[in-house]
Coordinates of C-alpha atoms (C1' of nucleotides) in Angstrom, one line a residue:
Chain A
X1 CA 75.6 124.4 156.1
X2 CA 75.8 128.0 157.1
X3 CA 72.7 130.1 157.1
X4 CA 72.0 133.4 155.7
X5 CA 73.0 136.3 158.0
X6 CA 69.6 138.0 158.2
X7 CA 68.4 140.4 155.5
X8 CA 71.2 142.8 155.1
X9 CA 74.2 142.1 152.9
X10 CA 76.9 140.0 154.3
X11 CA 79.8 141.9 155.9
X12 CA 82.2 140.9 153.0
X13 CA 79.7 142.0 150.4
X14 CA 81.2 144.6 148.1
X15 CA 79.4 147.5 146.5
X16 CA 76.3 146.9 144.4
X17 CA 77.9 148.4 141.3
X18 CA 78.5 144.9 139.9
X19 CA 75.2 144.4 138.1
X20 CA 76.5 145.5 134.7
X21 CA 79.4 143.0 134.8
X22 CA 77.9 141.0 132.0
X23 CA 74.7 140.6 130.0
X24 CA 71.9 140.5 132.6
X25 CA 71.0 136.8 132.9
X26 CA 67.4 137.3 134.1
X27 CA 66.5 139.7 131.3
X28 CA 68.3 137.6 128.8
X29 CA 66.5 134.5 129.9
X30 CA 63.0 136.1 129.9
X31 CA 63.6 137.7 126.5
X32 CA 64.2 134.3 125.1
X33 CA 60.7 133.3 126.4
X34 CA 58.6 136.2 125.5
X35 CA 58.7 139.5 123.7
X36 CA 59.6 142.2 126.2
X37 CA 59.1 145.9 125.8
X38 CA 61.6 148.5 126.8
X39 CA 59.4 149.2 129.8
X40 CA 59.4 145.5 130.7
X41 CA 63.2 145.4 130.5
X42 CA 63.6 148.6 132.5
X43 CA 61.3 147.2 135.2
X44 CA 63.4 144.0 135.4
X45 CA 66.6 145.9 135.6
X46 CA 65.1 148.0 138.4
X47 CA 64.0 145.0 140.4
X48 CA 67.4 143.3 140.2
X49 CA 69.4 146.4 140.8
X50 CA 70.7 145.6 144.3
X51 CA 72.5 142.2 144.4
X52 CA 73.8 140.7 147.5
X53 CA 76.9 138.4 147.6
X54 CA 76.5 135.1 149.4
X55 CA 79.2 132.6 150.2
X56 CA 79.1 129.0 149.1
X57 CA 77.1 126.4 151.0
X58 CA 74.8 129.0 152.5
X59 CA 71.1 128.5 153.1
X60 CA 68.9 131.2 151.6
X61 CA 65.8 129.3 152.6
X62 CA 65.9 126.5 155.2
X63 CA 63.8 123.4 154.7
X64 CA 60.4 123.6 156.3
X65 CA 60.5 127.4 156.8
X66 CA 58.1 130.0 155.3
X67 CA 59.6 131.8 152.3
X68 CA 59.7 135.5 153.1
X69 CA 60.8 136.7 149.7
X70 CA 61.8 135.5 146.3
X71 CA 65.4 135.1 145.3
X72 CA 66.9 135.7 141.9
X73 CA 70.3 134.2 141.1
X74 CA 72.6 136.5 139.1
X75 CA 75.9 134.6 139.4
X76 CA 76.9 131.2 140.7
X77 CA 75.2 127.9 141.3
X78 CA 72.4 127.4 143.9
X79 CA 70.1 124.5 144.4
X80 CA 66.9 123.3 145.9
X81 CA 67.7 120.3 148.1
X82 CA 66.2 118.0 150.7
X83 CA 68.0 116.3 153.6
X84 CA 66.6 112.9 154.6
X85 CA 66.3 111.8 158.2
X86 CA 69.5 109.8 157.9
X87 CA 71.4 112.8 156.7
X88 CA 71.5 112.0 153.0
X89 CA 71.1 115.1 150.7
X90 CA 69.2 115.0 147.5
X91 CA 69.6 118.0 145.2
X92 CA 66.4 118.5 143.3
X93 CA 67.2 121.3 140.9
X94 CA 70.0 123.7 140.1
X95 CA 69.4 127.4 140.0
X96 CA 71.7 129.1 137.6
X97 CA 72.2 132.7 136.7
X98 CA 68.8 134.1 135.7
X99 CA 66.8 131.6 137.6
X100 CA 64.2 132.7 140.1
X101 CA 63.1 130.9 143.3
X102 CA 59.9 131.6 145.2
X103 CA 57.5 132.8 142.5
X104 CA 54.7 130.8 144.1
X105 CA 55.9 131.1 147.6
X106 CA 53.0 133.2 148.8
X107 CA 50.7 130.2 148.1
X108 CA 52.9 127.8 150.0
X109 CA 52.9 128.0 153.8
X110 CA 56.4 126.4 154.3
X111 CA 59.0 125.4 151.8
X112 CA 59.2 121.6 151.5
X113 CA 62.8 121.9 150.6
X114 CA 65.7 124.2 151.2
X115 CA 67.3 126.7 148.9
X116 CA 71.1 126.9 149.3
X117 CA 74.1 128.0 147.4
X118 CA 76.6 125.6 146.0
X119 CA 79.2 128.2 145.0
X120 CA 79.6 131.8 146.0
X121 CA 76.6 133.6 144.5
X122 CA 75.4 137.0 143.6
X123 CA 71.7 137.1 144.5
X124 CA 68.8 139.5 144.6
X125 CA 66.2 139.3 147.3
X126 CA 62.8 140.3 145.8
X127 CA 59.9 140.9 148.2
X128 CA 56.7 139.1 147.2
X129 CA 54.9 142.4 146.7
X130 CA 57.4 143.6 144.2
X131 CA 57.2 140.5 142.3
X132 CA 53.4 140.6 142.4
X133 CA 53.4 144.1 141.1
X134 CA 55.8 143.2 138.3
X135 CA 53.5 140.4 137.2
X136 CA 50.4 142.5 137.3
X137 CA 51.8 145.4 135.5
X138 CA 53.8 143.5 132.9
X139 CA 51.9 140.7 131.2
X140 CA 54.7 139.7 129.0
X141 CA 56.9 139.2 132.0
X142 CA 54.2 137.2 133.6
X143 CA 54.1 135.1 130.4
X144 CA 57.8 134.6 130.4
X145 CA 57.8 133.6 134.0
X146 CA 55.1 131.1 133.4
X147 CA 57.0 129.6 130.4
X148 CA 60.1 129.4 132.5
X149 CA 58.2 127.3 135.0
X150 CA 57.2 125.0 132.2
X151 CA 60.8 124.6 131.2
X152 CA 61.7 123.8 134.9
X153 CA 59.1 121.1 134.8
X154 CA 60.6 119.7 131.7
X155 CA 64.0 119.7 133.3
X156 CA 62.5 117.9 136.3
X157 CA 61.0 115.2 134.1
X158 CA 64.2 114.8 132.3
X159 CA 66.0 114.3 135.6
X160 CA 63.4 111.7 136.6
X161 CA 64.2 109.8 133.5
X162 CA 67.9 110.0 134.3
X163 CA 67.5 108.8 137.9
X164 CA 64.9 106.2 137.0
X165 CA 66.5 104.5 134.1
X166 CA 69.9 105.8 133.1
X167 CA 73.3 104.4 134.2
X168 CA 75.7 106.6 136.2
X169 CA 77.8 107.6 133.2
X170 CA 74.7 108.4 131.2
X171 CA 73.3 110.6 134.0
X172 CA 76.5 112.5 134.3
X173 CA 76.8 113.0 130.5
X174 CA 73.2 114.2 130.4
X175 CA 73.7 116.7 133.3
X176 CA 76.8 118.2 131.6
X177 CA 74.9 118.6 128.3
X178 CA 72.0 120.3 130.1
X179 CA 74.2 122.6 132.1
X180 CA 76.1 123.6 129.0
X181 CA 73.0 124.6 127.2
X182 CA 71.4 126.4 130.1
X183 CA 74.5 128.3 130.9
X184 CA 75.0 129.2 127.2
X185 CA 71.5 130.7 127.2
X186 CA 72.6 133.2 129.7
X187 CA 76.1 133.7 128.4
X188 CA 77.8 131.9 131.2
X189 CA 79.3 129.2 128.9
X190 CA 81.4 129.1 125.8
X191 CA 80.5 126.7 123.1
X192 CA 82.1 123.7 124.7
X193 CA 83.4 125.0 128.0
X194 CA 82.1 126.4 131.2
X195 CA 82.9 126.9 134.9
X196 CA 81.5 124.1 137.0
X197 CA 81.8 125.1 140.7
X198 CA 80.6 121.8 142.0
X199 CA 82.3 119.1 144.1
X200 CA 82.0 115.5 143.3
X201 CA 79.9 115.1 146.3
X202 CA 77.5 117.7 144.9
X203 CA 77.3 115.8 141.7
X204 CA 76.6 112.6 143.5
X205 CA 73.8 114.1 145.5
X206 CA 72.3 115.4 142.3
X207 CA 72.6 112.2 140.3
X208 CA 71.9 109.6 143.1
X209 CA 75.5 108.3 143.1
X210 CA 78.1 107.9 145.8
X211 CA 81.1 110.3 145.7
X212 CA 83.4 107.4 144.9
X213 CA 81.3 106.3 142.0
X214 CA 81.1 109.9 140.7
X215 CA 84.9 109.9 140.7
X216 CA 85.1 106.7 138.7
X217 CA 82.4 107.8 136.2
X218 CA 84.2 111.1 135.6
X219 CA 87.4 109.2 135.0
X220 CA 85.6 107.0 132.5
X221 CA 84.3 110.1 130.7
X222 CA 87.8 111.5 130.6
X223 CA 89.3 108.2 129.4
X224 CA 86.8 108.0 126.6
X225 CA 87.9 111.5 125.5
X226 CA 84.5 113.0 126.0
X227 CA 85.3 115.7 128.6
X228 CA 88.0 117.4 130.5
X229 CA 87.4 118.5 134.0
X230 CA 89.9 120.2 136.2
X231 CA 90.2 123.3 138.2
X232 CA 86.4 123.7 138.3
X233 CA 86.3 124.1 134.5
X234 CA 84.5 121.5 132.3
X235 CA 85.4 121.2 128.7
X236 CA 83.3 119.1 126.3
X237 CA 85.8 117.4 124.0
X238 CA 83.5 115.3 121.9
X239 CA 80.0 116.8 121.9
X240 CA 78.4 114.4 119.4
X241 CA 79.5 111.3 121.4
X242 CA 78.7 112.9 124.7
X243 CA 75.2 113.8 123.6
X244 CA 74.7 110.3 122.1
X245 CA 75.7 108.7 125.3
X246 CA 73.3 110.9 127.2
X247 CA 70.5 110.6 124.7
X248 CA 70.5 114.4 125.0
X249 CA 68.1 116.5 123.0
X250 CA 68.1 120.1 123.9
X251 CA 64.6 120.8 122.6
X252 CA 63.1 120.5 126.1
X253 CA 65.0 123.5 127.1
X254 CA 63.9 125.7 124.3
X255 CA 60.3 126.4 124.9
X256 CA 59.4 129.8 123.6
X257 CA 56.2 131.7 122.9
X258 CA 55.6 132.4 119.2
X259 CA 56.4 136.1 119.8
X260 CA 59.7 135.6 121.7
X261 CA 62.9 137.2 120.6
X262 CA 66.2 135.4 119.9
Chain B
X1 CA 50.5 100.5 123.0
X2 CA 47.1 101.1 121.4
X3 CA 46.2 104.6 120.4
X4 CA 43.1 106.5 120.9
X5 CA 40.5 105.9 118.2
X6 CA 40.0 109.6 117.0
X7 CA 37.9 112.1 118.9
X8 CA 34.6 110.3 119.2
X9 CA 33.7 107.9 121.9
X10 CA 35.0 104.4 121.4
X11 CA 32.5 102.0 119.9
X12 CA 32.2 100.1 123.2
X13 CA 31.6 103.2 125.2
X14 CA 28.3 103.0 127.1
X15 CA 26.1 105.9 127.8
X16 CA 27.3 109.1 129.5
X17 CA 24.9 108.6 132.4
X18 CA 27.7 107.3 134.5
X19 CA 29.0 110.5 135.9
X20 CA 27.0 110.4 139.1
X21 CA 28.4 107.0 140.0
X22 CA 30.3 108.4 143.0
X23 CA 31.4 111.8 144.4
X24 CA 32.9 113.7 141.5
X25 CA 36.6 113.5 141.9
X26 CA 37.5 116.7 140.1
X27 CA 35.1 118.9 142.1
X28 CA 36.1 117.1 145.3
X29 CA 39.8 117.7 144.6
X30 CA 39.4 121.4 143.7
X31 CA 37.2 122.0 146.7
X32 CA 40.0 120.8 148.9
X33 CA 42.3 123.5 147.4
X34 CA 40.0 126.6 147.2
X35 CA 36.6 127.7 148.3
X36 CA 34.3 127.2 145.3
X37 CA 30.9 128.8 144.8
X38 CA 27.8 127.0 143.7
X39 CA 28.4 128.5 140.3
X40 CA 31.9 127.3 140.2
X41 CA 30.8 123.8 141.0
X42 CA 28.0 123.9 138.5
X43 CA 30.5 125.0 135.8
X44 CA 32.9 122.1 136.7
X45 CA 30.0 119.6 136.6
X46 CA 29.0 121.0 133.2
X47 CA 32.5 120.7 131.8
X48 CA 32.9 117.1 132.9
X49 CA 29.5 116.0 131.9
X50 CA 30.4 113.7 129.0
X51 CA 32.9 111.1 129.9
X52 CA 34.5 108.7 127.5
X53 CA 35.6 105.2 128.3
X54 CA 39.1 104.2 127.3
X55 CA 40.7 100.8 127.5
X56 CA 43.9 100.1 129.3
X57 CA 47.3 100.8 127.8
X58 CA 45.8 103.3 125.4
X59 CA 47.6 106.5 124.4
X60 CA 45.6 109.7 124.9
X61 CA 48.5 111.8 123.8
X62 CA 51.5 110.3 122.0
X63 CA 55.0 111.5 122.8
X64 CA 56.1 114.4 120.6
X65 CA 52.7 115.3 119.3
X66 CA 50.8 118.5 119.8
X67 CA 48.2 118.3 122.5
X68 CA 44.8 119.1 121.0
X69 CA 42.8 119.2 124.1
X70 CA 43.0 118.7 127.9
X71 CA 42.1 115.4 129.5
X72 CA 40.4 115.0 132.9
X73 CA 40.6 111.6 134.5
X74 CA 37.4 110.5 136.3
X75 CA 38.2 106.9 136.9
X76 CA 41.2 104.6 136.6
X77 CA 44.9 105.2 136.5
X78 CA 46.7 107.1 133.7
X79 CA 50.3 108.3 133.5
X80 CA 52.7 110.5 131.7
X81 CA 55.6 108.5 130.4
X82 CA 58.6 108.6 128.2
X83 CA 60.0 105.8 126.0
X84 CA 63.8 105.9 125.7
X85 CA 65.5 105.1 122.4
X86 CA 66.3 101.6 123.6
X87 CA 62.7 101.0 124.4
X88 CA 62.8 101.5 128.2
X89 CA 59.7 103.2 129.6
X90 CA 59.9 105.7 132.5
X91 CA 56.6 106.6 134.1
X92 CA 56.9 110.2 135.2
X93 CA 53.6 110.8 137.1
X94 CA 50.4 109.0 137.8
X95 CA 47.1 110.7 136.9
X96 CA 44.4 109.5 139.3
X97 CA 40.7 110.4 139.3
X98 CA 40.3 114.1 139.5
X99 CA 43.7 114.8 137.9
X100 CA 43.9 117.0 134.8
X101 CA 46.4 116.8 131.9
X102 CA 47.1 119.6 129.5
X103 CA 46.3 122.8 131.5
X104 CA 49.3 124.5 129.9
X105 CA 49.2 122.7 126.6
X106 CA 48.4 125.7 124.5
X107 CA 51.8 127.1 125.5
X108 CA 53.7 124.0 124.5
X109 CA 54.1 123.2 120.8
X110 CA 54.5 119.4 121.3
X111 CA 54.2 117.2 124.4
X112 CA 57.7 116.0 125.5
X113 CA 56.1 112.9 126.9
X114 CA 53.1 110.7 126.3
X115 CA 49.8 110.4 128.2
X116 CA 48.5 106.9 128.4
X117 CA 46.1 104.8 130.5
X118 CA 47.4 102.1 132.7
X119 CA 44.0 100.7 133.5
X120 CA 40.6 101.1 131.8
X121 CA 39.7 104.7 132.4
X122 CA 36.8 107.1 132.3
X123 CA 38.1 110.3 130.8
X124 CA 36.7 113.7 129.8
X125 CA 38.2 115.5 126.8
X126 CA 38.1 119.3 127.4
X127 CA 38.8 121.6 124.5
X128 CA 41.4 124.3 125.4
X129 CA 38.9 127.1 124.8
X130 CA 36.5 125.6 127.3
X131 CA 39.3 125.3 129.9
X132 CA 40.4 128.9 129.2
X133 CA 36.9 130.2 129.6
X134 CA 36.5 128.2 132.9
X135 CA 39.6 129.8 134.2
X136 CA 38.8 133.3 133.1
X137 CA 35.2 133.2 134.5
X138 CA 36.0 131.4 137.7
X139 CA 39.0 132.8 139.6
X140 CA 38.6 130.3 142.4
X141 CA 38.8 127.5 140.0
X142 CA 41.9 129.1 138.5
X143 CA 43.4 129.3 142.0
X144 CA 42.6 125.7 142.7
X145 CA 44.1 124.5 139.5
X146 CA 47.2 126.6 140.2
X147 CA 47.5 125.0 143.7
X148 CA 47.0 121.6 142.2
X149 CA 50.0 122.2 139.9
X150 CA 52.1 123.1 143.0
X151 CA 51.1 119.8 144.6
X152 CA 52.1 118.0 141.4
X153 CA 55.5 119.7 141.7
X154 CA 55.8 118.5 145.3
X155 CA 55.0 115.0 144.2
X156 CA 57.6 115.2 141.5
X157 CA 60.2 116.4 144.0
X158 CA 59.3 113.6 146.3
X159 CA 59.7 111.0 143.5
X160 CA 63.1 112.5 142.7
X161 CA 64.2 111.9 146.3
X162 CA 62.9 108.4 146.0
X163 CA 64.7 107.6 142.7
X164 CA 67.8 109.4 143.8
X165 CA 68.4 108.1 147.2
X166 CA 65.9 105.5 148.5
X167 CA 66.3 101.7 148.2
X168 CA 63.8 99.7 146.2
X169 CA 61.7 98.7 149.2
X170 CA 61.6 102.3 150.5
X171 CA 60.5 103.6 147.1
X172 CA 57.8 101.0 146.9
X173 CA 56.6 101.8 150.4
X174 CA 56.6 105.5 149.6
X175 CA 54.6 105.0 146.5
X176 CA 52.0 103.0 148.2
X177 CA 51.6 105.6 151.0
X178 CA 51.3 108.4 148.5
X179 CA 48.7 106.6 146.3
X180 CA 46.7 105.8 149.4
X181 CA 46.5 109.4 150.5
X182 CA 45.8 110.7 147.0
X183 CA 43.1 108.2 146.4
X184 CA 41.5 108.9 149.7
X185 CA 41.3 112.5 148.9
X186 CA 39.0 111.7 146.0
X187 CA 37.2 108.9 147.8
X188 CA 38.8 106.1 145.8
X189 CA 40.4 104.4 148.8
X190 CA 39.3 103.2 152.1
X191 CA 41.5 103.9 155.2
X192 CA 43.9 101.1 154.5
X193 CA 42.9 99.6 151.2
X194 CA 42.5 100.5 147.6
X195 CA 42.4 99.1 144.1
X196 CA 45.8 99.1 142.5
X197 CA 45.3 98.3 138.8
X198 CA 49.0 98.2 138.0
X199 CA 51.2 95.3 136.9
X200 CA 54.6 94.7 138.4
X201 CA 56.1 96.0 135.2
X202 CA 54.2 99.3 135.6
X203 CA 55.6 99.6 139.2
X204 CA 59.1 98.9 138.0
X205 CA 58.9 101.5 135.2
X206 CA 57.7 104.0 137.8
X207 CA 60.3 103.3 140.5
X208 CA 63.3 102.5 138.3
X209 CA 63.4 98.8 139.2
X210 CA 63.3 95.7 137.1
X211 CA 60.1 93.7 137.1
X212 CA 62.0 90.8 138.8
X213 CA 63.2 93.1 141.6
X214 CA 59.7 94.6 142.0
X215 CA 58.5 91.1 142.6
X216 CA 61.0 90.5 145.3
X217 CA 60.5 93.8 146.9
X218 CA 56.8 93.1 147.1
X219 CA 57.4 89.7 148.7
X220 CA 59.6 91.4 151.2
X221 CA 56.9 93.9 152.1
X222 CA 54.4 91.1 152.5
X223 CA 56.8 89.0 154.5
X224 CA 57.3 91.9 156.9
X225 CA 53.6 92.1 157.3
X226 CA 53.4 95.6 156.0
X227 CA 51.0 95.1 153.1
X228 CA 48.9 92.5 151.3
X229 CA 48.5 92.7 147.6
X230 CA 46.5 90.4 145.5
X231 CA 43.8 90.6 142.9
X232 CA 44.7 94.2 142.2
X233 CA 43.8 95.2 145.7
X234 CA 46.4 96.7 148.0
X235 CA 45.9 96.5 151.8
X236 CA 48.1 98.4 154.2
X237 CA 48.5 96.0 157.2
X238 CA 50.9 98.1 159.3
X239 CA 50.7 101.7 158.4
X240 CA 53.0 103.1 161.0
X241 CA 55.8 100.8 160.0
X242 CA 55.2 101.3 156.3
X243 CA 55.3 105.0 156.7
X244 CA 58.4 104.8 158.8
X245 CA 60.1 102.7 156.2
X246 CA 59.1 105.1 153.5
X247 CA 59.9 108.2 155.5
X248 CA 56.5 109.2 154.4
X249 CA 55.0 112.5 155.5
X250 CA 51.7 113.4 153.8
X251 CA 52.0 117.1 154.3
X252 CA 53.4 117.7 150.9
X253 CA 50.0 116.5 149.5
X254 CA 47.9 118.8 151.6
X255 CA 48.6 122.2 150.2
X256 CA 45.5 124.3 150.6
X257 CA 44.6 128.0 150.3
X258 CA 43.5 129.6 153.6
X259 CA 40.0 129.8 152.3
X260 CA 39.7 126.2 151.2
X261 CA 36.9 123.9 152.3
X262 CA 37.6 120.4 153.8
Chain C
dC1 C1' 104.2 124.1 158.4
dG2 C1' 100.1 121.8 159.7
dC3 C1' 95.2 121.7 158.7
dT4 C1' 91.4 121.0 155.9
dT5 C1' 88.9 119.9 151.9
dA6 C1' 88.5 117.6 147.7
dC7 C1' 90.0 114.0 145.0
dT8 C1' 91.8 109.3 144.2
dT9 C1' 92.5 104.3 144.7
dG10 C1' 91.8 99.4 146.2
dA11 C1' 89.2 95.8 148.3
dC12 C1' 85.0 94.1 149.4
dA13 C1' 79.8 94.0 150.1
dT14 C1' 75.3 94.9 148.6
dT15 C1' 71.8 96.0 145.5
dC16 C1' 69.9 95.3 141.5
dT17 C1' 69.7 93.4 136.7
dT18 C1' 69.6 89.9 133.3
dC19 C1' 68.6 85.6 131.6
dA20 C1' 66.0 81.6 131.7
dA21 C1' 62.6 78.7 133.1
dC22 C1' 58.3 77.7 135.0
dC23 C1' 53.5 78.4 136.9
dG24 C1' 48.7 79.7 136.9
dC25 C1' 45.0 81.7 135.1
dA26 C1' 41.9 83.7 131.7
dG27 C1' 40.5 84.0 127.0
dT28 C1' 39.8 81.8 122.6
dG29 C1' 38.9 78.8 119.0
dG30 C1' 38.2 74.1 117.5
Chain D
dC1 C1' 35.0 70.2 126.7
dC2 C1' 39.7 70.8 125.8
dA3 C1' 44.1 72.3 123.8
dC4 C1' 46.4 76.4 122.8
dT5 C1' 48.1 80.9 123.8
dG6 C1' 49.5 85.0 126.2
dC7 C1' 50.1 87.6 130.1
dG8 C1' 51.4 88.4 134.6
dG9 C1' 53.6 86.6 138.3
dT10 C1' 57.4 83.7 140.6
dT11 C1' 61.9 81.5 141.2
dG12 C1' 66.9 80.5 140.7
dA13 C1' 71.5 81.5 139.3
dA14 C1' 75.0 84.4 137.6
dG15 C1' 76.8 88.8 136.8
dA16 C1' 77.0 93.9 136.4
dA17 C1' 76.5 98.3 138.6
dT18 C1' 77.0 100.7 142.5
dG19 C1' 77.8 101.5 147.5
dT20 C1' 80.8 101.3 151.7
dC21 C1' 85.0 101.3 154.1
dA22 C1' 89.5 102.6 154.5
dA23 C1' 93.6 104.6 153.3
dG24 C1' 96.4 107.7 150.8
dT25 C1' 97.4 111.9 147.8
dA26 C1' 97.2 116.7 146.3
dA27 C1' 96.1 121.5 146.6
dG28 C1' 94.8 125.7 149.2
dC29 C1' 95.2 128.4 153.3
dG30 C1' 96.0 130.2 157.8

DNA sequence: CGCTTACTTGACATTCTTCAACCGCAGTGG
DNA sequence: CCACTGCGGTTGAAGAATGTCAAGTAAGCG
């Protein structure tokens, strides 16, 4: 695992003019959770104006280190993960475009897990003070961030159910359903198709399966005609059956305050 | 699963004079997280003055229902759990004396999981408004509650590592280590011994193991001389080895603000 | 072209589950 | 007092799910 080359943009990082490439995932996500004013949106746009490009498999925050600033993912897949003494990696959560890491970092002396990229990512580093100010001056943003933490908790609970009591194929189906909905919410997925920049090892470290077993589970899903997966693109071929297999119900991802926009 | 007999104390509930039986676990826990004033402590004592006794295996909040009020556990074991369509139960988190459920409930339309007791419990029902007031008027309590949520998150992550990548015996060892520390923090455990009012089925539903396998794992731990467990009392016979087996490091449970008391 | 990384496949071992039976104890009712 | 019952725990045997090891293939890249 590489580690992040200090604070400045990596040498191969292009200009910062990329931030209008597509609907801003952070704003889009928070708008779904609370009603934001034009000033709120402007503040969010300002905060995330200078993205940095980070290569895949790069640590943004190493395990056990203090967290110097928050990170906002604009593009790509990142994750929180732990490495066990024997070397095994457990991926705890995925961070997708629009997801924020380190909101509560000032309260935590050292991060109990690492934050790293799984694909090449576009990331914004946000100093704690900036985030603090944002929250103090924009109560609706504070509310949206709070709600987003509650959704994260629900996702974690759902993953616990998967790891604790679902079979390999059910876990995989559930993960795909969840990723599809989460990516759709920030316009990074079509109805039944999205880019999945993960290796089979990544999937295994997420779902508690060996890479070999992941491979066989994927083949099983393909053979049943539920998905297609090749070239880092996942296609859901039979959503009803996939969701049934996963016992998937998207409601846990759709927490919204009564005032929230679409 | 029984369900809670409405809002009033159960018929067999004794007097409320019981709340001085032992160091108040809620106050004790929050004091560990932030520096509380005498007024803070008095307010906490007032809020939790009227406990209710609840029998084992009783639902306080059913899955999918709105949460009408918060619940504070004073004695006994409770848990958040989910029942899967096929009937399988996954226990998500334990609530021990001093633990609070429903802090964010006003923001969540319906609880995605149930809250139920695993043993007979002593519980306080706290209306949302009372909790809100407590938080508004006592910033240090608000801080402590926030930190306590962060610890809960760390516990959840730790459980995810267990279910995702540890063997049955490692999971069990880790759970015992964690429970010992958490109970010690609220004076419900001696150095190496504590009451464990759980059945082997409960343990299995927590750790993602069948009851039969739980039984064998327990025998293995006993055979290795690491624990004794009988009559609902768990004794840790060889802590270093048990912690090594579990890869246990208590630091994730010891988050504290710089100003916190011991 | 050779190297690396990801994926694939087969054979085998291990972990864990399922099913079924049995034990022991506590509560309950006759 | 005793039979009955139910729950929690224990045991054995068989099988399913998953891991490990090892080898081989395919695609991307310098």
